[in-house]
Amino acid sequence: MQFGISIPQCDAFGDVRKLMELAQAAEAVDWDGFFVWDSVLFDDFWRPVVDPWVALAAIAAATERIRIGPLVTPVARRRPWKLARETVSLDRLSGGRLIVGVGLGSPEQWEYAAFGEETDNRIRAEKLDEGLEILLGLWSGELFSYQGKHYRLEEMRFLPTPAQQPRIPIWVAGAWPNRAPLRRAARFDGVVPIKTTGHLTPDEWRELLAYVGQHREGSAPITGVAMGVTPGDDPQRAGEIVTAYADAGCAWWVEDISPYGYGLPWHTSEWPAEMPARLEERIRQGPPRLE
């Protein structure tokens, strides 16, 4: 099992230099992944927010080993060809360390509606699927054209290709227990299920991975990406938690380094004063270890 962290790029962490510093700290204590959220706005409290792709580029240049990426980027509000350029550039800058997490994006009000973008889930899902097809085509380095319901590309070739071959890994997020995101994830490399409250249990993961396996072609297992919170000051308990998820078939544990992972209601105007230091300390305590 590998161990990463997921961190919001807002509020106390809405600063590129701070995210660089935390990524370096995470690498120094042997976390395997450093993943940032991708939101333009979070709510109507107008929190400081930084662009995740600028932050990830800075993180790539400041680190050497740790895997990086957005967790997750809402493909339906991005131009797929621009996203293709960004991801290839970042993968090459990082020496092949990028993982691209994708999803519909939420909450719809602040990801889409506030900017006059489409909020219908069905249409956003269609654009996500088409966007992923375009990413794969443009990443290939071969001549590629596309005629879809939402996007049309004349024949073209995008160069250079990603550092990683055959391509950059794609992790697909979706709200559990919805089945459509799981069928989408079955076509790619990883699955990141999200619950509106709390995190999936090991038994829910067994159910989820069995379902994905039924819809997956080939024999390669999908990468299950579990999210949750472990106590950095209690290694034994932390080990028990992640071992249960490893036994359920998960290949990654991603620590939820956000106030919301620590019980703060989402629609809260201010983080408690001690929260940023508490979250930073959890990063510096290092990842949990399997029992």
Coordinates of C-alpha atoms in Angstrom, one line a residue, residues 15-280:
D15 CA -0.7 30.0 -1.0
V16 CA 1.6 28.4 -3.5
R17 CA 4.7 28.8 -1.4
K18 CA 3.0 27.1 1.6
L19 CA 1.9 24.2 -0.6
M20 CA 5.5 23.8 -1.8
E21 CA 6.8 23.8 1.7
L22 CA 4.3 21.2 2.8
A23 CA 5.0 19.0 -0.2
Q24 CA 8.7 19.1 0.6
A25 CA 7.9 18.2 4.2
A26 CA 5.7 15.3 3.1
E27 CA 8.5 14.0 0.8
A28 CA 11.0 14.3 3.7
V29 CA 9.0 12.0 5.9
D30 CA 8.2 9.4 3.2
W31 CA 4.6 10.1 2.1
D32 CA 4.2 8.7 -1.4
G33 CA 1.8 11.2 -2.8
F34 CA 0.8 14.9 -2.5
F35 CA -2.6 15.7 -4.1
V36 CA -4.3 19.1 -4.1
W37 CA -8.0 19.9 -4.6
D38 CA -9.1 21.7 -7.8
S39 CA -11.7 24.4 -7.1
V40 CA -12.2 27.9 -8.3
L41 CA -14.4 28.9 -5.4
F42 CA -15.4 26.9 -2.3
D43 CA -18.4 28.8 -1.0
D44 CA -19.6 32.4 -0.5
F45 CA -17.1 33.2 2.3
W46 CA -14.6 34.2 -0.5
R47 CA -11.7 32.2 0.9
P48 CA -8.2 32.7 -0.6
V49 CA -7.7 30.1 -3.3
V50 CA -4.7 29.3 -5.6
D51 CA -4.7 27.8 -9.0
P52 CA -3.9 24.0 -8.5
W53 CA -2.0 23.7 -11.8
V54 CA 0.4 26.6 -10.9
A55 CA 0.8 25.1 -7.4
L56 CA 1.5 21.6 -8.8
A57 CA 4.1 23.0 -11.2
A58 CA 5.9 24.7 -8.3
I59 CA 5.6 21.5 -6.2
A60 CA 7.0 19.4 -9.1
A61 CA 10.0 21.7 -9.3
A62 CA 10.6 21.6 -5.6
T63 CA 10.3 17.8 -5.0
E64 CA 12.0 14.7 -6.5
R65 CA 10.2 11.6 -5.6
I66 CA 6.6 12.1 -4.4
R67 CA 3.7 11.5 -6.8
I68 CA 1.6 14.6 -7.4
G69 CA -1.7 15.5 -9.0
P70 CA -5.2 17.1 -8.7
L71 CA -7.7 15.2 -6.6
V72 CA -9.8 15.9 -8.5
T73 CA -10.1 18.1 -11.5
P74 CA -13.7 18.7 -12.9
V75 CA -13.0 17.9 -16.6
A76 CA -16.4 19.3 -17.6
R77 CA -15.4 22.9 -16.8
R78 CA -12.0 22.6 -18.5
R79 CA -11.1 22.7 -22.2
P80 CA -9.8 19.1 -22.8
W81 CA -7.1 20.3 -25.1
K82 CA -5.8 22.8 -22.6
L83 CA -5.9 20.1 -19.9
A84 CA -3.9 17.9 -22.2
R85 CA -1.2 20.5 -22.6
E86 CA -1.1 21.1 -18.8
T87 CA -1.0 17.5 -17.8
V88 CA 1.8 16.6 -20.3
S89 CA 3.8 19.6 -19.3
L90 CA 3.5 18.8 -15.6
D91 CA 4.2 15.1 -16.2
R92 CA 7.5 15.9 -18.0
L93 CA 8.4 18.6 -15.5
S94 CA 8.0 16.1 -12.6
G95 CA 9.9 13.3 -14.4
G96 CA 6.8 11.2 -14.7
R97 CA 5.2 11.6 -11.3
L98 CA 1.7 12.9 -12.3
I99 CA -1.5 11.2 -11.5
V100 CA -4.7 12.9 -12.8
G101 CA -7.7 12.6 -10.6
V102 CA -11.0 13.5 -12.5
G103 CA -14.6 13.9 -11.6
L104 CA -17.7 16.0 -12.1
G105 CA -16.8 18.5 -9.5
S106 CA -18.9 19.8 -6.5
P107 CA -20.6 21.8 -5.2
E108 CA -22.2 22.7 -8.5
Q109 CA -23.1 26.2 -7.3
W110 CA -19.4 27.2 -6.9
E111 CA -17.8 25.0 -9.6
Y112 CA -20.3 25.8 -12.3
A113 CA -23.4 27.9 -11.7
A114 CA -21.6 30.9 -10.3
F115 CA -19.9 31.2 -13.7
G116 CA -22.9 30.5 -15.9
E117 CA -21.6 26.9 -16.6
E118 CA -23.8 23.8 -17.1
T119 CA -24.9 22.2 -13.9
D120 CA -27.0 19.3 -15.3
N121 CA -25.2 16.1 -14.0
R122 CA -26.1 14.2 -17.2
I123 CA -24.5 16.8 -19.5
R124 CA -21.5 17.2 -17.2
A125 CA -21.0 13.4 -17.2
E126 CA -21.1 13.4 -21.0
K127 CA -18.5 16.2 -21.2
L128 CA -16.4 14.3 -18.7
D129 CA -16.5 11.1 -20.8
E130 CA -15.7 13.0 -24.0
G131 CA -13.0 15.0 -22.3
L132 CA -11.3 11.8 -21.2
E133 CA -11.4 10.4 -24.8
I134 CA -9.8 13.6 -26.0
L135 CA -7.1 13.4 -23.4
L136 CA -6.2 9.9 -24.4
G137 CA -6.1 10.8 -28.1
L138 CA -4.0 13.9 -27.6
W139 CA -1.6 12.2 -25.2
S140 CA -0.9 9.4 -27.7
G141 CA 1.2 11.7 -30.0
E142 CA -0.6 10.2 -33.0
L143 CA -2.8 12.0 -35.5
F144 CA -6.1 12.5 -33.8
S145 CA -9.5 14.0 -34.6
Y146 CA -12.7 13.9 -32.6
Q147 CA -16.4 14.4 -33.3
G148 CA -18.6 14.3 -30.2
K149 CA -21.8 15.8 -28.9
H150 CA -19.9 18.5 -27.0
Y151 CA -16.4 18.7 -28.5
R152 CA -15.1 18.7 -32.0
L153 CA -11.4 18.6 -33.0
E154 CA -9.9 18.7 -36.4
E155 CA -7.1 16.3 -37.2
M156 CA -4.0 17.2 -35.2
R157 CA -1.0 15.8 -33.4
F158 CA 0.0 16.9 -29.9
L159 CA 3.7 16.8 -29.0
P160 CA 5.5 16.1 -26.8
T161 CA 4.0 13.0 -25.3
P162 CA 3.9 12.4 -21.5
A163 CA 7.0 11.1 -19.7
Q164 CA 4.9 8.2 -18.5
Q165 CA 4.1 5.5 -21.0
P166 CA 1.8 4.1 -22.1
R167 CA 0.1 7.2 -20.5
I168 CA -0.5 9.2 -17.4
P169 CA -2.5 7.3 -14.8
I170 CA -6.1 8.5 -14.4
W171 CA -8.1 8.1 -11.2
V172 CA -11.8 8.5 -11.4
A173 CA -13.8 10.0 -8.5
G174 CA -17.6 9.6 -7.9
A175 CA -20.2 9.8 -5.2
W176 CA -20.7 6.5 -3.5
P177 CA -23.0 4.5 -3.9
N178 CA -23.7 5.8 -7.4
R179 CA -22.8 3.1 -10.0
A180 CA -22.1 5.2 -13.1
P181 CA -18.8 6.7 -11.8
L182 CA -17.7 3.2 -11.0
R183 CA -18.4 1.9 -14.5
R184 CA -16.4 4.9 -15.8
A185 CA -13.6 4.2 -13.4
A186 CA -13.4 0.6 -14.6
R187 CA -12.1 1.9 -17.9
F188 CA -9.1 3.6 -16.3
D189 CA -6.5 3.2 -13.6
G190 CA -7.9 4.1 -10.2
V191 CA -11.2 4.7 -8.4
V192 CA -11.7 7.4 -5.7
P193 CA -15.2 7.0 -4.2
I194 CA -16.5 9.9 -2.1
K195 CA -19.2 10.0 0.5
T196 CA -21.1 13.2 1.4
T197 CA -20.3 12.5 5.1
G198 CA -17.5 10.4 6.4
H199 CA -15.5 7.9 4.4
L200 CA -16.1 4.4 3.0
T201 CA -15.7 1.4 5.3
P202 CA -13.6 -1.6 4.4
D203 CA -16.7 -3.6 3.7
E204 CA -18.0 -0.9 1.4
W205 CA -14.7 -1.1 -0.4
R206 CA -15.1 -4.8 -0.9
E207 CA -18.5 -4.3 -2.4
L208 CA -17.2 -1.5 -4.6
L209 CA -14.1 -3.3 -5.9
A210 CA -16.2 -6.4 -6.7
Y211 CA -18.6 -4.3 -8.8
V212 CA -15.8 -2.5 -10.6
G213 CA -14.2 -5.9 -11.3
Q214 CA -17.3 -7.0 -13.1
H215 CA -17.1 -4.1 -15.5
R216 CA -13.4 -4.1 -16.1
E217 CA -11.7 -5.5 -19.1
G218 CA -8.5 -7.5 -18.8
S219 CA -6.9 -9.0 -15.7
A220 CA -5.2 -5.9 -14.2
P221 CA -6.8 -4.9 -11.0
I222 CA -7.9 -1.3 -10.6
T223 CA -6.2 0.9 -8.0
G224 CA -8.5 1.5 -5.1
V225 CA -7.8 4.8 -3.4
A226 CA -9.2 4.9 0.1
M227 CA -9.5 8.2 2.0
G228 CA -9.7 8.9 5.6
V229 CA -8.0 10.1 8.8
T230 CA -5.4 8.3 11.0
P231 CA -3.9 9.5 14.3
G232 CA -0.3 10.5 13.7
D233 CA 0.4 10.2 17.5
D234 CA -0.9 6.6 17.7
P235 CA 1.1 4.5 15.2
Q236 CA -0.5 1.2 16.3
R237 CA -4.1 2.5 15.8
A238 CA -3.1 4.2 12.5
G239 CA -1.6 0.9 11.3
E240 CA -4.8 -1.0 12.3
I241 CA -6.9 1.4 10.3
V242 CA -4.9 1.2 7.0
T243 CA -4.3 -2.5 7.3
A244 CA -8.1 -3.1 7.2
Y245 CA -8.3 -1.1 4.0
A246 CA -5.3 -2.9 2.5
D247 CA -7.0 -6.2 3.3
A248 CA -10.1 -5.0 1.6
G249 CA -8.1 -4.5 -1.6
C250 CA -7.1 -0.9 -1.6
A251 CA -3.7 0.0 -3.0
W252 CA -3.5 3.6 -1.8
W253 CA -4.4 5.3 1.5
V254 CA -4.9 9.1 1.1
E255 CA -5.0 11.0 4.3
D256 CA -7.7 13.7 4.4
I257 CA -5.6 16.8 5.4
S258 CA -8.5 19.2 5.6
P259 CA -10.7 20.6 8.4
Y260 CA -13.6 18.7 7.0
G261 CA -11.8 15.4 7.5
Y262 CA -11.5 16.4 11.1
G263 CA -15.2 17.0 11.6
L264 CA -15.5 20.7 10.7
P265 CA -18.9 21.3 8.9
W266 CA -18.3 22.2 5.2
H267 CA -20.3 25.5 5.3
T268 CA -18.1 27.1 8.0
S269 CA -17.0 30.7 7.6
E270 CA -13.6 30.4 9.3
W271 CA -11.3 27.5 10.2
P272 CA -10.5 27.3 13.9
A273 CA -7.2 29.1 14.7
E274 CA -5.4 26.0 15.7
M275 CA -6.6 23.9 12.6
P276 CA -3.8 24.8 10.1
A277 CA -1.1 23.9 12.6
R278 CA -2.9 20.7 13.5
L279 CA -3.1 19.7 9.8
E280 CA 0.5 20.6 9.1

